[in-house]
Short mmCIF file of C-alpha atoms and ligand atoms in Angstrom, two decimals:
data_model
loop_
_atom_site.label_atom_id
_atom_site.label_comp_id
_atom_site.label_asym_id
_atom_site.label_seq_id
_atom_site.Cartn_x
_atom_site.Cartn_y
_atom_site.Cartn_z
CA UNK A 236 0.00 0.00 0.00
CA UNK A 237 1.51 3.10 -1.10
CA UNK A 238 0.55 6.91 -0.20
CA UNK A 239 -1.13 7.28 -3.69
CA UNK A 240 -2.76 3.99 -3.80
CA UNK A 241 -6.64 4.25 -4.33
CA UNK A 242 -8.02 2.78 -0.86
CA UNK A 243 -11.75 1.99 -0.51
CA UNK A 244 -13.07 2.18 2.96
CA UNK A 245 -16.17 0.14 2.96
CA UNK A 246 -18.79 1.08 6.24
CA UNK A 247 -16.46 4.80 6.38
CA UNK A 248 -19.59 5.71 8.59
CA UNK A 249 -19.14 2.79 10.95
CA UNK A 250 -17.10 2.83 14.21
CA UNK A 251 -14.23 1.02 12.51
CA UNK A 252 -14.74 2.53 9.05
CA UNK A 253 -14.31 6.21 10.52
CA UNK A 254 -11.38 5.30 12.39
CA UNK A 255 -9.23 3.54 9.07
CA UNK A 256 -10.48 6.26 7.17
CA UNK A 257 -9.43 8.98 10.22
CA UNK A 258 -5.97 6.88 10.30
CA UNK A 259 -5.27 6.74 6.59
CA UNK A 260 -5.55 10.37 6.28
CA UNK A 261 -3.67 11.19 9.51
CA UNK A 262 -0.58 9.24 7.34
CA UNK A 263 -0.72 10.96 4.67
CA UNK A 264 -3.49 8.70 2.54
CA UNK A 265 -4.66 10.54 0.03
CA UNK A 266 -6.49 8.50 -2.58
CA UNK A 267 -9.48 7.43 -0.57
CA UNK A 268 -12.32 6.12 -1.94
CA UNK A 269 -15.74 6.25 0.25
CA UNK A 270 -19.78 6.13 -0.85
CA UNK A 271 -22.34 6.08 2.19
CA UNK A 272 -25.19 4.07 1.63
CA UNK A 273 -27.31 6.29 0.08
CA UNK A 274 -24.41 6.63 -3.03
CA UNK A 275 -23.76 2.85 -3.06
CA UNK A 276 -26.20 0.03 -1.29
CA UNK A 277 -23.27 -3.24 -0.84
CA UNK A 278 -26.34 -5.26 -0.62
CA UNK A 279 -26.72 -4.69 -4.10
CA UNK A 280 -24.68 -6.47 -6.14
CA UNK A 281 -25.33 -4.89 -9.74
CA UNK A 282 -24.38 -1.73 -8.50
CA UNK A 283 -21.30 -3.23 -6.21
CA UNK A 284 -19.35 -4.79 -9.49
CA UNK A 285 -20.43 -1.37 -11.54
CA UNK A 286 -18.97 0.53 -8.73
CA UNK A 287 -15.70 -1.50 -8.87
CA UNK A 288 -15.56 -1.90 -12.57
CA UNK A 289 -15.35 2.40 -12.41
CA UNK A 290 -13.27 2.95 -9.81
CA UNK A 291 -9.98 1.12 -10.03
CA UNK A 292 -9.60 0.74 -6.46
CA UNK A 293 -6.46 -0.44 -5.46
CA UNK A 294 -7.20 -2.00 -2.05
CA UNK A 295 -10.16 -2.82 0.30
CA UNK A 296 -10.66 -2.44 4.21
CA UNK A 297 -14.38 -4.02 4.13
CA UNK A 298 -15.69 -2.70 7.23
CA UNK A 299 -19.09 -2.49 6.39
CA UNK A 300 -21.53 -4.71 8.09
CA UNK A 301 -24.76 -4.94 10.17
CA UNK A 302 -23.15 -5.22 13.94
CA UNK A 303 -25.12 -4.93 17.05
CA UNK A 304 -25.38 -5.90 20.63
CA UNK A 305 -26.37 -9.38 21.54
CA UNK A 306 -30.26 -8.60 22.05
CA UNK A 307 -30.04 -6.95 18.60
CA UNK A 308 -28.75 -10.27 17.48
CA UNK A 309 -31.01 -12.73 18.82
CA UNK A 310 -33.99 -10.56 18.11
CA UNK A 311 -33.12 -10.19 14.18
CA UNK A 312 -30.72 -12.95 13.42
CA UNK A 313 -32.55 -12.37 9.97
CA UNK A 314 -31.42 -9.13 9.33
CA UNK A 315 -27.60 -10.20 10.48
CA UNK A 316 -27.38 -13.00 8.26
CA UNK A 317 -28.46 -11.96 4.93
CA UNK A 318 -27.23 -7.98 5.10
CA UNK A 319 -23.96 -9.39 6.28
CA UNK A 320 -23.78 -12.34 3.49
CA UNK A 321 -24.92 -9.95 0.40
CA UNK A 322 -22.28 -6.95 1.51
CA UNK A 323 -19.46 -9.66 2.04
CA UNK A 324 -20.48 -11.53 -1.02
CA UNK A 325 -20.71 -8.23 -3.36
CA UNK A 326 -17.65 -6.69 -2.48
CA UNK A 327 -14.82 -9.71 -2.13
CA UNK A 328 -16.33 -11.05 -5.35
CA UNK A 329 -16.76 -8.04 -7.28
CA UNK A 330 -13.34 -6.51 -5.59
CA UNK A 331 -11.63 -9.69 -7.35
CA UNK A 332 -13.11 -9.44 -10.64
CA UNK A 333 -11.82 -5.87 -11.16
CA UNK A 334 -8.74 -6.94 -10.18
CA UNK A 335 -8.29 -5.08 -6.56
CA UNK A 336 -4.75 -6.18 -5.41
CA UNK A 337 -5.78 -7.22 -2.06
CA UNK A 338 -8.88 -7.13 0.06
CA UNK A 339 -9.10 -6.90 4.35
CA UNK A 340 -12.36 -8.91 6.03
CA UNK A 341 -13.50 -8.12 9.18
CA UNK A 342 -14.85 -10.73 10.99
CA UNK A 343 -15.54 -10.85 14.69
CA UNK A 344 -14.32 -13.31 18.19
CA UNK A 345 -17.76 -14.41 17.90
CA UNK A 346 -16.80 -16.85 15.13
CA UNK A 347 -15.54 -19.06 17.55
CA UNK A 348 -17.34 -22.10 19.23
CA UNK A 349 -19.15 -21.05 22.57
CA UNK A 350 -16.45 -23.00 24.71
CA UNK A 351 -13.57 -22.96 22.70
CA UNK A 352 -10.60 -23.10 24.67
CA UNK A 353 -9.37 -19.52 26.29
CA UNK A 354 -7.65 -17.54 24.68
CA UNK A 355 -8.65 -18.62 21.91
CA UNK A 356 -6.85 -19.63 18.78
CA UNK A 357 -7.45 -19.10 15.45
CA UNK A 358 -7.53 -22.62 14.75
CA UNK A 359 -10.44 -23.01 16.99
CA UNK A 360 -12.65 -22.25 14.06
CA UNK A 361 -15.14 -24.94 13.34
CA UNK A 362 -13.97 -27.20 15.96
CA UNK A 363 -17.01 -26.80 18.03
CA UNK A 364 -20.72 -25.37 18.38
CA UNK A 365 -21.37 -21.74 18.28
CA UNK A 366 -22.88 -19.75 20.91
CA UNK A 367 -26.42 -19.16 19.86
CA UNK A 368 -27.39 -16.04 20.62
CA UNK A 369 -25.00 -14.80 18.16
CA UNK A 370 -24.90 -17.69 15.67
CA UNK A 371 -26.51 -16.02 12.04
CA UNK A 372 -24.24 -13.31 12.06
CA UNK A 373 -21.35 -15.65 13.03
CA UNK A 374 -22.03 -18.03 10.51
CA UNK A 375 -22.09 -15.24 7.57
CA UNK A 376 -18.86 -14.38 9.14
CA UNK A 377 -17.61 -17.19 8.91
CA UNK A 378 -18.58 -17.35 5.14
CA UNK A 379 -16.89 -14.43 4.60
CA UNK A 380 -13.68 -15.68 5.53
CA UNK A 381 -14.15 -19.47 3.93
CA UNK A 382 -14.91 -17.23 0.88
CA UNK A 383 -11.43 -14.93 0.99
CA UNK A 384 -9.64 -18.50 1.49
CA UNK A 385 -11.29 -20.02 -1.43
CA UNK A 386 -10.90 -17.06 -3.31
CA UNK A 387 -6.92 -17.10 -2.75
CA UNK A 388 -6.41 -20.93 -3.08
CA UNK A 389 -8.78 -20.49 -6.84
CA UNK A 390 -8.25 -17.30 -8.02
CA UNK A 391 -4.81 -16.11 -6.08
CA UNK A 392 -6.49 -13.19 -4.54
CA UNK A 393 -5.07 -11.61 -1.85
CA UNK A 394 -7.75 -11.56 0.63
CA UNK A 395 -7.34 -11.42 4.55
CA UNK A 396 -9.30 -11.97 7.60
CA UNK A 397 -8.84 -9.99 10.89
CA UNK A 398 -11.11 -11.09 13.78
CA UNK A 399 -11.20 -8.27 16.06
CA UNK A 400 -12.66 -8.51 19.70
CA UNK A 401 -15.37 -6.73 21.15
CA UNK A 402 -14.79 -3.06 19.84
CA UNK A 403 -15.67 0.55 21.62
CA UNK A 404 -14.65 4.11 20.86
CA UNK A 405 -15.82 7.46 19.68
CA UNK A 406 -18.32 7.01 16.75
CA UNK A 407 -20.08 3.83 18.38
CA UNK A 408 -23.84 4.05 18.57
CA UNK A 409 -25.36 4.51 22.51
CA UNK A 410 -28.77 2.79 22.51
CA UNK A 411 -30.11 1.02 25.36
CA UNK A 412 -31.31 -2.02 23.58
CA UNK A 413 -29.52 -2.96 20.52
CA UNK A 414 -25.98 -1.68 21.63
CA UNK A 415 -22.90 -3.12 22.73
CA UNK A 416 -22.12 -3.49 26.17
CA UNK A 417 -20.03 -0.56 26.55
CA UNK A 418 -21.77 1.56 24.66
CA UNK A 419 -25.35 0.11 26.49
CA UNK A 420 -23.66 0.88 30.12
CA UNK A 421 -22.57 4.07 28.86
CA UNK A 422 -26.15 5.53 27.41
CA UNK A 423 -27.62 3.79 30.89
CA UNK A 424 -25.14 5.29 33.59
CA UNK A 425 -25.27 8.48 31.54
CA UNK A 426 -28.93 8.96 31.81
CA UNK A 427 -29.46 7.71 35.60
CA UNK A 428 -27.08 9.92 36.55
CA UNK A 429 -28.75 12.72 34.60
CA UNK A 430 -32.37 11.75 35.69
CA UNK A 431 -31.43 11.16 39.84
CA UNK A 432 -32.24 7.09 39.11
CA UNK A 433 -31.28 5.11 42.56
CA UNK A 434 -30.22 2.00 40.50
CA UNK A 435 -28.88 0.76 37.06
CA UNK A 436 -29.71 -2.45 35.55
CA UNK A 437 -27.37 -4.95 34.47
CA UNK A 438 -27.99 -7.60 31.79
CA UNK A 439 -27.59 -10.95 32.87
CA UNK A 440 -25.59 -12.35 35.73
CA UNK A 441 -22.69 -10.01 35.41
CA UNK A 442 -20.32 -12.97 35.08
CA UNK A 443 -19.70 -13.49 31.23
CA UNK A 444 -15.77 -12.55 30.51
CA UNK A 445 -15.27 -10.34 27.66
CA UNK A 446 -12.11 -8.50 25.90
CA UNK A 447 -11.91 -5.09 24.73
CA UNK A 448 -10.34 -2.80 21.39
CA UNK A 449 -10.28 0.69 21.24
CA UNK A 450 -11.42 1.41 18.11
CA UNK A 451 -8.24 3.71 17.14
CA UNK A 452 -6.11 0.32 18.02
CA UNK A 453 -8.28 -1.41 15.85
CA UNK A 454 -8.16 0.82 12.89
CA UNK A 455 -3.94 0.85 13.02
CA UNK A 456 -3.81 -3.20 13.63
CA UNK A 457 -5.79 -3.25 10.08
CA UNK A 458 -3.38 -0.93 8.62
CA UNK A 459 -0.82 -2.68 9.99
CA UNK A 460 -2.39 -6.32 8.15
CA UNK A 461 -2.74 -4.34 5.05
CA UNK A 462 0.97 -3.43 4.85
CA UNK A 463 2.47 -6.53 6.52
CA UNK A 464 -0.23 -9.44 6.39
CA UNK A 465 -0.63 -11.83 3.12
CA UNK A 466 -1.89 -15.14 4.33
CA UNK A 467 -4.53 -17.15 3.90
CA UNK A 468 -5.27 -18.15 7.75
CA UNK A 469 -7.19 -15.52 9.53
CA UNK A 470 -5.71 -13.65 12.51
CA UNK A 471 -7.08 -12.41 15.87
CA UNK A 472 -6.88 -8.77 16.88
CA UNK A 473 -7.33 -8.19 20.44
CA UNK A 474 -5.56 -6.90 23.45
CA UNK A 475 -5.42 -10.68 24.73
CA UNK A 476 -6.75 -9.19 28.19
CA UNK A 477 -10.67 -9.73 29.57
CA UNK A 478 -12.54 -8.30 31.97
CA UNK A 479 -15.95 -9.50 33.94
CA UNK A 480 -19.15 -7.81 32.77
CA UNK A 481 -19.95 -6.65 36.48
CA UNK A 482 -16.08 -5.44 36.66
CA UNK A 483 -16.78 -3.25 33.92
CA UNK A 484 -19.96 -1.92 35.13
CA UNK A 485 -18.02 -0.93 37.66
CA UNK A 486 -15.31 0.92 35.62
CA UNK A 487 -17.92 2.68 33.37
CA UNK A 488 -19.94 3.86 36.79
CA UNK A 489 -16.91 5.46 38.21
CA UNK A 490 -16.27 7.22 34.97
CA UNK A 491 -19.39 8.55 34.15
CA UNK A 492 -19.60 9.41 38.13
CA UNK A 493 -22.55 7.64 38.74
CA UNK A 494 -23.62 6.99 42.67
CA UNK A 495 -26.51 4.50 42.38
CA UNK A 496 -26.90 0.72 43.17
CA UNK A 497 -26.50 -1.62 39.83
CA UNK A 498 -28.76 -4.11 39.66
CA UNK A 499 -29.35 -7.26 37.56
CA UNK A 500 -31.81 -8.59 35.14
CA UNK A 501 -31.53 -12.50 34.54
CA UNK A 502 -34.07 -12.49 31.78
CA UNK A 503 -31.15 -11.22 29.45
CA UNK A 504 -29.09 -13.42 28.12
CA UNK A 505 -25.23 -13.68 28.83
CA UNK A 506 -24.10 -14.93 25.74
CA UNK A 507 -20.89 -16.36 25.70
CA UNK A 508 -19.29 -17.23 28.98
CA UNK A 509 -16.12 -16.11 27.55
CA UNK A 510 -14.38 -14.17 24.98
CA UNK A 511 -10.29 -13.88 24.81
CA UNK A 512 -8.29 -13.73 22.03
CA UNK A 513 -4.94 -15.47 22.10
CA UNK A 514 -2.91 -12.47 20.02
CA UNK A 515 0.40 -14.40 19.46
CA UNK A 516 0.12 -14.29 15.66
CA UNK A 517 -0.67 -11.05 15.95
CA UNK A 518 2.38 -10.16 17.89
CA UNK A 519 4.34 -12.17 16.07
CA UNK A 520 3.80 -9.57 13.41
CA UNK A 521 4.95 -6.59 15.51
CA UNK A 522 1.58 -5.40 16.48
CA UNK A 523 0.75 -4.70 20.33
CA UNK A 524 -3.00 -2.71 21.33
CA UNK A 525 -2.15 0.96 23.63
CA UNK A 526 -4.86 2.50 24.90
CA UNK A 527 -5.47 0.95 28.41
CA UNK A 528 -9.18 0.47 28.94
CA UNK A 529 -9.66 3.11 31.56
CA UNK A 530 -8.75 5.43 29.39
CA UNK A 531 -10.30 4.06 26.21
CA UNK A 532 -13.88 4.24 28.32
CA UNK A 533 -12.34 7.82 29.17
CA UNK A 534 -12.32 9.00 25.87
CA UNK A 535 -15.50 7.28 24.59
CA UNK A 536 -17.22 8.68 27.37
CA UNK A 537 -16.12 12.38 26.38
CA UNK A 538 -17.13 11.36 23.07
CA UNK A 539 -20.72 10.43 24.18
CA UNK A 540 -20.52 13.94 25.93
CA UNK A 541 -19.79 16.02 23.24
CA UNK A 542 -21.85 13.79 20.15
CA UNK A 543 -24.28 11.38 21.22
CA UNK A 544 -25.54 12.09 24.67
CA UNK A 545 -29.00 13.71 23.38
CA UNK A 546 -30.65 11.39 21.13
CA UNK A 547 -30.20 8.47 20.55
CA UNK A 548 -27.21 8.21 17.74
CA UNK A 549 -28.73 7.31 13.94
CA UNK A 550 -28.41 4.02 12.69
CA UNK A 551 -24.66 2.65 11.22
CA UNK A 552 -24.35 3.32 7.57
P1 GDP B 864 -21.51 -10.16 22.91
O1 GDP B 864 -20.04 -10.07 23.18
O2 GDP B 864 -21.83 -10.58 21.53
O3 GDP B 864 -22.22 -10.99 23.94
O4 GDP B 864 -22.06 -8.66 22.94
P2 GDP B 864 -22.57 -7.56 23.97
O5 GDP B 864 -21.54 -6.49 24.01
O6 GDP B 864 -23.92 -7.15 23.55
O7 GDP B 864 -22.72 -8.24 25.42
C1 GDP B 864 -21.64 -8.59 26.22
C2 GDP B 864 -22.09 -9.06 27.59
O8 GDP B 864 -22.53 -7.94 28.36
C3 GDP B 864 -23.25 -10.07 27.63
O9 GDP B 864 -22.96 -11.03 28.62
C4 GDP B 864 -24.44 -9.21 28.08
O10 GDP B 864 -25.43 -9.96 28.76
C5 GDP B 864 -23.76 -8.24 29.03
N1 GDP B 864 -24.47 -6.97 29.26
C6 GDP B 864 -24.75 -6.42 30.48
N2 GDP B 864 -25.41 -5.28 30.36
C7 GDP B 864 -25.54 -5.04 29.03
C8 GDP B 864 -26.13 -3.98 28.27
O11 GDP B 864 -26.65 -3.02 28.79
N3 GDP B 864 -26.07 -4.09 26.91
C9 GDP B 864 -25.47 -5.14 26.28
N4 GDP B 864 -25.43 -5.18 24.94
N5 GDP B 864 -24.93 -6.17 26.98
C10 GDP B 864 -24.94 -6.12 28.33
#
């Protein structure tokens, strides 16, 4: 990837979109290609390979994709499953027709079976059942990646697969129900704080591990794949550290300065009990994550402050 090369950011609206796009620029990028979805729909395939056929685009971050919290995803595993299958489909196939020289795909630690061995590996993939509440947008995920593999062992396209853990940062999207848990706790701590609220409900039993990436570590550990990464097997991007669900209740309440009791609500479900990365390929490349996680809910938070705190934020594009 050169400084003139034409770049593509696919989902440049997205929380990890914005931040390649922010990042590419910041180095001096400045051939960058975006469309938002009213300019180009990626479910659309038609318009996808017309798109490509035009452009000459160079190389692809695809970091466009339905994403949501894990009542989002059990409540319309439809919607996950076929938006994520037609954007992935469109764009690595019509990417390698028009001869892009190599293509990132952004899959997710979700991909993994439910109680795959922690931290997990990236050959844990397919070796056991997937956690269900998650399971239509992990298998299109999935998909996506068999599909960049194929693709390179057929056609000798240069297609690779980052699987990023859980992801927060400025630009993420603060609903109550269909976010993230970091974003979620935010929106709720935010407002019970604001409205005098004696308590803050937790989903679930507080118990469920999870892992962490600041979205600006994120968007440099996929620059850094696009300059330095040209295999086939798919690699893990995470900090390789995890932290309880109640722990980090705890950690977003002292940050938004929030006094009141938290309390639980069992009829949510946990998801996975689980979720840890082993990063050793990934530091085998010379890649390490920075931003500590105090101060990555630090900065998100005076994000929320200064963007998103009124309504709640419009959907991703
Ligand atoms: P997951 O990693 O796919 O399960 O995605 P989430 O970020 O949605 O959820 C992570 C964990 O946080 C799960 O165990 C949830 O039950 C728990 N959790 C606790 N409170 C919340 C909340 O307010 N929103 C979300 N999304 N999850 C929460």
């Amino acid at each position: 990837m050169h400084q003139d090369s034409r770049i593509f950011v696919a989902g440049h609206r997205g929380l990890v979109g914005s931040a390649i796009l922010r990042q590419l620029a910041a180095e001096g990028h400045a051939n960058l290609v975006t469309r938002t979805r009213a300019e180009l729909d990626l479910t659309d395939q038609a318009a996808v390979r017309a798109f490509f056929d035009r452009e000459k685009i160079e190389h692809v971050f695809l970091a466009a994709a339905r994403v949501g919290g894990i009542l989002a995803n059990e409540r319309q595993g439809a919607d996950f499953i076929r938006d994520n299958l037609l954007i992935q489909t469109n764009v690595i196939d019509a990417a390698w027709r028009a001869g892009v020289g190599k293509l990132l795909f952004l899959g997710s630690s979700c991909i993994y079976p439910r109680l795959a061995e922690q931290p997990m590996r990236e050959d844990a993939l397919l070796t056991g059942a997937l956690e269900p509440s998650n399971k239509p947008y992990a298998v299109a995920k999935i998909a996506g990646i068999t599909m960049c593999q194929a693709y390179r062992k057929q056609h000798g396209f240069n297609a690779i697969c980052g699987q990023p853990a859980n992801l927060y940062g400025p630009g993420d999207h603060f609903e109550p129900e269909s976010s993230h848990v970091l974003p979620g706790l935010i929106r709720r701590f935010h407002d019970a704080k604001v409205a005098g609220a004696p308590s803050v409900t937790l989903w679930g039993t507080g118990t469920p591990r999870r892992e962490f990436l600041y979205v600006d570590d994120m968007a440099d550990a996929c620059i850094h794949l696009m300059r330095h990464y040209d295999e086939g097997e798919l690699i893990n991007l995470g900090t390789g550290e995890d932290i309880a669900i109640r722990d980090l209740a705890e950690l977003v309440r002292e940050t938004v300065g929030y006094a009141g009791r938290i309390e639980q609500d069992l009829t949510k479900p946990d998801g996975h009990p689980r979720k840890v990365v082993d990063v050793t390929r990934l530091t085998a490349i010379g890649w390490r994550a920075r931003m500590p996680l105090d101060e990555g809910i630090r900065r998100t938070y005076a994000w929320f402050l200064g963007n998103g705190a009124a309504p709640y934020a419009a959907a991703a594009e």
